C-alpha positions as a printed NumPy array, in Angstrom:
array([[ 94.528, 124.781, 109.935],
       [ 98.123, 125.833, 109.346],
       [ 99.705, 126.087, 105.937],
       [102.968, 127.422, 104.574],
       [102.202, 130.16 , 102.093],
       [104.154, 132.705, 100.098],
       [102.816, 136.072,  99.073],
       [105.713, 136.877,  96.765],
       [108.353, 135.193,  94.633],
       [111.772, 135.066,  96.247],
       [114.168, 133.239,  98.525],
       [113.321, 130.828, 101.348],
       [112.406, 133.782, 103.56 ],
       [109.146, 134.348, 101.627],
       [107.692, 131.149, 103.12 ],
       [105.441, 131.944, 106.079],
       [102.989, 130.181, 108.376],
       [ 99.361, 131.195, 107.846],
       [ 96.009, 130.105, 109.255],
       [ 93.461, 129.077, 106.619],
       [ 90.155, 127.238, 106.497],
       [ 90.377, 123.481, 106.31 ],
       [ 89.385, 122.453, 102.767],
       [ 86.506, 120.107, 101.984],
       [ 86.821, 117.307,  99.412],
       [ 84.86 , 117.677,  96.198],
       [ 83.71 , 114.916,  93.827],
       [ 86.405, 112.281,  93.394],
       [ 88.581, 113.848,  96.085],
       [ 89.883, 112.812,  99.505],
       [ 90.756, 115.026, 102.464],
       [ 94.058, 113.83 , 103.94 ],
       [ 95.59 , 114.696, 107.297],
       [ 99.188, 115.306, 106.341],
       [101.68 , 113.508, 108.571],
       [104.8  , 114.265, 106.551],
       [105.659, 116.073, 103.33 ],
       [108.717, 115.622, 101.141],
       [110.717, 118.644,  99.991],
       [111.664, 118.626,  96.315],
       [113.694, 120.762,  93.896],
       [110.403, 121.55 ,  92.133],
       [109.224, 123.325,  95.298],
       [112.256, 125.579,  95.247],
       [111.892, 126.29 ,  91.527],
       [108.307, 127.445,  92.023],
       [109.092, 129.479,  95.147],
       [111.947, 131.31 ,  93.462],
       [110.087, 131.984,  90.219],
       [112.493, 129.817,  88.204],
       [109.369, 127.964,  87.103],
       [106.085, 129.848,  86.738],
       [103.375, 127.21 ,  86.507],
       [100.762, 128.326,  89.01 ],
       [100.302, 132.013,  88.329],
       [101.073, 134.676,  90.887],
       [101.252, 134.083,  94.656],
       [ 99.856, 133.454,  97.146],
       [100.144, 129.691,  96.95 ],
       [101.112, 126.707,  99.068],
       [103.906, 124.413,  97.9  ],
       [104.382, 120.689,  98.459],
       [104.097, 117.925,  95.862],
       [104.448, 114.66 ,  97.827],
       [103.159, 113.538, 101.196],
       [102.126, 110.722, 103.477],
       [ 99.125, 110.887, 105.758],
       [ 95.753, 109.557, 106.85 ],
       [ 92.5  , 109.724, 104.893],
       [ 89.915, 111.762, 106.794],
       [ 86.933, 112.292, 104.521],
       [ 85.949, 111.413, 100.964],
       [ 83.889, 113.45 ,  98.541],
       [ 81.152, 112.182,  96.26 ],
       [ 82.243, 109.358,  93.927],
       [ 85.45 , 108.863,  95.893],
       [ 85.174, 105.376,  97.345],
       [ 88.756, 104.062,  97.153],
       [ 89.705, 105.018, 100.721],
       [ 88.043, 105.045, 104.105],
       [ 88.613, 107.329, 107.039],
       [ 91.745, 106.204, 108.871],
       [ 93.461, 104.603, 105.875],
       [ 97.201, 105.215, 105.653],
       [ 97.901, 106.811, 102.268],
       [100.661, 108.47 , 100.328],
       [100.587, 110.378,  97.081],
       [101.125, 113.591,  95.189],
       [ 99.356, 116.883,  94.723],
       [ 99.844, 119.939,  92.531],
       [100.164, 123.447,  93.967],
       [ 98.83 , 126.124,  94.33 ],
       [ 97.066, 124.082,  97.041],
       [100.003, 121.9  ,  98.008],
       [100.884, 119.662, 100.919],
       [102.868, 122.101, 103.091],
       [ 99.833, 122.125, 105.372],
       [ 98.019, 120.245, 108.126],
       [ 95.424, 118.975, 105.629],
       [ 95.298, 118.666, 101.867],
       [ 92.573, 117.731,  99.375],
       [ 93.747, 115.248,  96.758],
       [ 92.118, 113.487,  93.787],
       [ 91.744, 109.838,  94.771],
       [ 93.591, 108.911,  91.561],
       [ 96.697, 110.568,  93.036],
       [ 96.652, 108.408,  96.166],
       [ 97.61 , 104.864,  97.077],
       [ 97.882, 102.812, 100.236],
       [101.201, 103.66 , 101.851],
       [104.031, 101.119, 102.169],
       [103.4  ,  98.998, 105.259],
       [107.109,  98.83 , 106.114],
       [107.677, 102.601, 106.293],
       [106.675, 105.305, 108.73 ],
       [105.078, 108.48 , 107.415],
       [108.355, 110.393, 107.29 ],
       [109.999, 107.898, 104.941],
       [106.844, 107.266, 102.937],
       [106.606, 111.01 , 102.231],
       [110.036, 110.854, 100.578],
       [108.779, 108.455,  97.903],
       [105.926, 109.6  ,  95.647],
       [107.665, 112.15 ,  93.419],
       [111.306, 111.111,  93.764],
       [110.567, 107.386,  93.78 ],
       [108.172, 107.442,  90.845],
       [110.556, 109.59 ,  88.822],
       [113.316, 107.02 ,  89.218],
       [111.037, 103.988,  88.854],
       [109.204, 105.153,  85.745],
       [112.382, 106.327,  84.003],
       [114.316, 103.133,  84.682],
       [111.585, 100.501,  84.553],
       [108.979, 101.865,  82.14 ],
       [111.084, 104.014,  79.812],
       [114.529, 102.372,  79.779],
       [113.305,  98.878,  80.704],
       [116.512,  98.232,  82.606],
       [117.403,  94.568,  82.93 ],
       [120.119,  92.327,  84.3  ],
       [123.603,  92.855,  82.94 ],
       [123.094,  96.434,  81.812],
       [125.28 ,  99.333,  82.896],
       [123.374, 102.248,  84.445],
       [124.972, 105.627,  85.205],
       [123.1  , 107.753,  87.766],
       [124.037, 111.424,  88.03 ],
       [123.453, 113.061,  91.395],
       [123.322, 109.566,  92.821],
       [123.081, 110.662,  96.462],
       [120.163, 113.035,  95.897],
       [116.447, 112.505,  96.344],
       [115.839, 110.836,  92.98 ],
       [119.374, 109.526,  92.577],
       [119.65 , 107.435,  95.728],
       [116.359, 105.734,  94.917],
       [117.431, 105.199,  91.299],
       [120.577, 103.409,  92.471],
       [118.478, 100.96 ,  94.463],
       [115.847, 100.466,  91.77 ],
       [118.49 ,  99.785,  89.117],
       [120.082,  97.2  ,  91.421],
       [116.732,  95.433,  91.885],
       [116.673,  95.145,  88.06 ],
       [120.066,  93.417,  88.122],
       [122.056,  96.29 ,  86.632],
       [125.659,  97.296,  87.248],
       [125.274, 100.768,  88.762],
       [127.703, 103.652,  88.436],
       [126.998, 106.817,  90.406],
       [128.366, 110.344,  90.353],
       [128.559, 112.132,  93.704],
       [130.992, 113.944,  95.938],
       [133.532, 111.654,  97.597],
       [131.998, 112.258, 101.03 ],
       [128.828, 110.507,  99.869],
       [130.485, 107.425,  98.39 ],
       [130.198, 105.359, 101.562],
       [126.463, 106.035, 101.678],
       [126.059, 104.966,  98.058],
       [128.084, 101.794,  98.501],
       [125.698, 100.825, 101.276],
       [122.843, 101.26 ,  98.801],
       [124.537,  98.861,  96.389],
       [126.357, 101.114,  93.908],
       [129.057,  99.14 ,  92.094],
       [131.224, 102.035,  90.946],
       [131.455, 105.646,  92.072],
       [132.846, 108.783,  90.464],
       [133.631, 112.015,  92.28 ],
       [132.356, 114.45 ,  89.652],
       [134.224, 117.322,  91.339],
       [137.605, 115.649,  90.748],
       [137.113, 113.063,  87.989],
       [135.894, 113.13 ,  84.395],
       [132.864, 110.841,  84.256],
       [133.   , 110.779,  80.439],
       [135.862, 108.292,  80.681],
       [133.181, 105.747,  81.531],
       [132.103, 103.819,  78.45 ],
       [129.51 , 101.284,  77.264],
       [126.725, 102.689,  79.42 ],
       [123.255, 101.442,  78.525],
       [121.22 , 103.948,  80.53 ],
       [122.127, 107.357,  81.939],
       [119.673, 108.777,  84.46 ],
       [120.388, 112.502,  84.514],
       [119.13 , 114.346,  87.594],
       [121.368, 117.363,  86.888],
       [120.624, 118.337,  83.247],
       [122.367, 121.022,  81.209],
       [125.992, 120.289,  80.342],
       [125.863, 116.99 ,  82.242],
       [123.377, 115.518,  79.788],
       [125.415, 116.71 ,  76.823],
       [128.607, 115.14 ,  78.148],
       [126.772, 111.928,  79.032],
       [126.21 , 111.113,  75.372],
       [129.909, 110.222,  75.147],
       [129.44 , 107.416,  77.694],
       [126.676, 105.578,  75.812],
       [126.777, 102.253,  74.056],
       [125.32 , 102.408,  70.507],
       [121.874, 101.407,  71.815],
       [122.092, 103.428,  75.018],
       [119.843, 106.242,  76.198],
       [120.196, 109.389,  78.286],
       [117.046, 110.147,  80.287],
       [116.774, 113.68 ,  81.674],
       [114.319, 113.749,  84.611],
       [114.924, 117.289,  85.856],
       [111.769, 118.755,  84.326],
       [111.228, 122.268,  83.045],
       [113.719, 125.047,  83.579],
       [116.567, 123.908,  81.303],
       [117.225, 124.298,  77.591],
       [118.03 , 120.855,  76.132],
       [118.431, 122.014,  72.526],
       [122.163, 121.284,  72.387],
       [121.923, 117.759,  73.758],
       [118.938, 116.954,  71.524],
       [120.788, 118.131,  68.431],
       [123.986, 116.272,  69.286],
       [122.088, 113.079,  70.115],
       [120.228, 113.249,  66.809],
       [123.442, 113.932,  64.88 ],
       [125.176, 111.012,  66.593],
       [122.31 , 108.559,  66.23 ],
       [121.913, 108.325,  70.006],
       [118.78 , 108.374,  72.141],
       [117.916, 111.267,  74.434],
       [114.658, 111.323,  76.388],
       [113.273, 114.291,  78.272],
       [111.051, 112.52 ,  80.799],
       [108.243, 114.074,  82.787],
       [106.687, 112.235,  85.695],
       [103.268, 110.678,  85.086],
       [101.986, 109.858,  88.582],
       [ 99.116, 107.473,  89.051],
       [ 97.721, 105.038,  91.614],
       [ 98.91 , 101.959,  89.728],
       [102.531, 103.054,  89.73 ],
       [102.295, 104.332,  93.312],
       [101.068, 100.894,  94.362],
       [103.88 ,  99.202,  92.419],
       [106.395, 101.452,  94.162],
       [104.915, 100.664,  97.582],
       [105.109,  96.942,  96.788],
       [108.755,  97.27 ,  95.766],
       [109.511,  98.969,  99.07 ],
       [107.634,  96.367, 101.084],
       [109.526,  93.565,  99.33 ],
       [112.75 ,  95.131, 100.588],
       [114.108,  96.39 ,  97.282],
       [114.128, 100.108,  98.073],
       [114.495, 102.254, 101.164],
       [114.302, 106.051, 101.026],
       [116.924, 107.907, 103.052],
       [115.88 , 111.013, 104.979],
       [118.781, 113.206, 106.009],
       [116.757, 115.594, 108.108],
       [113.215, 115.909, 109.457],
       [112.05 , 119.418, 110.307],
       [108.827, 120.927, 111.652],
       [106.494, 122.298, 108.987],
       [107.137, 125.761, 110.4  ],
       [110.799, 125.454, 109.331],
       [110.035, 125.075, 105.632],
       [112.416, 127.945, 104.851],
       [115.282, 126.07 , 106.517],
       [114.405, 122.952, 104.506],
       [114.687, 124.964, 101.294],
       [118.014, 126.407, 102.404],
       [119.316, 122.878, 102.983],
       [118.191, 121.803,  99.546],
       [119.854, 124.768,  97.891],
       [123.137, 123.96 ,  99.632],
       [123.626, 120.949,  97.359],
       [124.762, 118.894, 100.33 ],
       [121.595, 116.918, 101.066],
       [121.942, 113.126, 101.095],
       [118.591, 111.619, 100.223],
       [115.624, 113.775, 101.242],
       [114.504, 116.46 , 103.658],
       [111.001, 115.961, 105.086],
       [108.668, 118.342, 106.898],
       [106.351, 117.188, 109.669],
       [103.21 , 119.22 , 110.588]])
């Protein structure tokens, strides 16, 4: 089968197409024919060496995907051959490939209202937004939610999820993306390149997809009981924002995704009820993974970029 591998740390150019043996599922695992794979900032962090979680190359990237179950290993009885599934996987044996082996606990039945391309844009980005807003912040009607990077992969889903909770949603994004975000239901928009978002006040929940100085400044927007939730993951030093939050009596949460079949199923149900729709700006062949990374690094992507084997 084909896979996208890298033999060294570096820029998008280190990604190359290789031929490898098709893997076989072990106990509790499912072999999935990948139909589409979402491209995430985490992929670029690993490729570039900004995050060193999986040792030295070679490895195959790709954290989220949609596909078809092909074969199950021993003690894996949740899915049958031909089932439409979506889920997540951890490199070094990632989903930038024709096939991927996945623990059955990292899979769920895919949303029935989405094709594979759009379903592949959900598992990591969608769960990040859903868990942070619903499980951590417990967003409810009447609250004010500020989403940074609102037009990005996590952000555009967070806008929709917050609206399904009945919140008033404020988003930061370049002016060119404001029309897109209004269509998703955003109530108020701030061009962070031209406006000072800290003028916004009485915010109950800040979902920070940018981190760094943005999280620090966001503390000024909070209501007394508000919370800033940083969902960017490793690669940033949050010492300053933690110290200022503690000194000010404000809440700051550094949230790491905790994927699981129950939450994947809840996300699929939310999509099928019409509450959330992932936006895919561009679909590229698997062999153009390097181009997908270049697009992501441009900072101009609206929604997600998806690769198709």
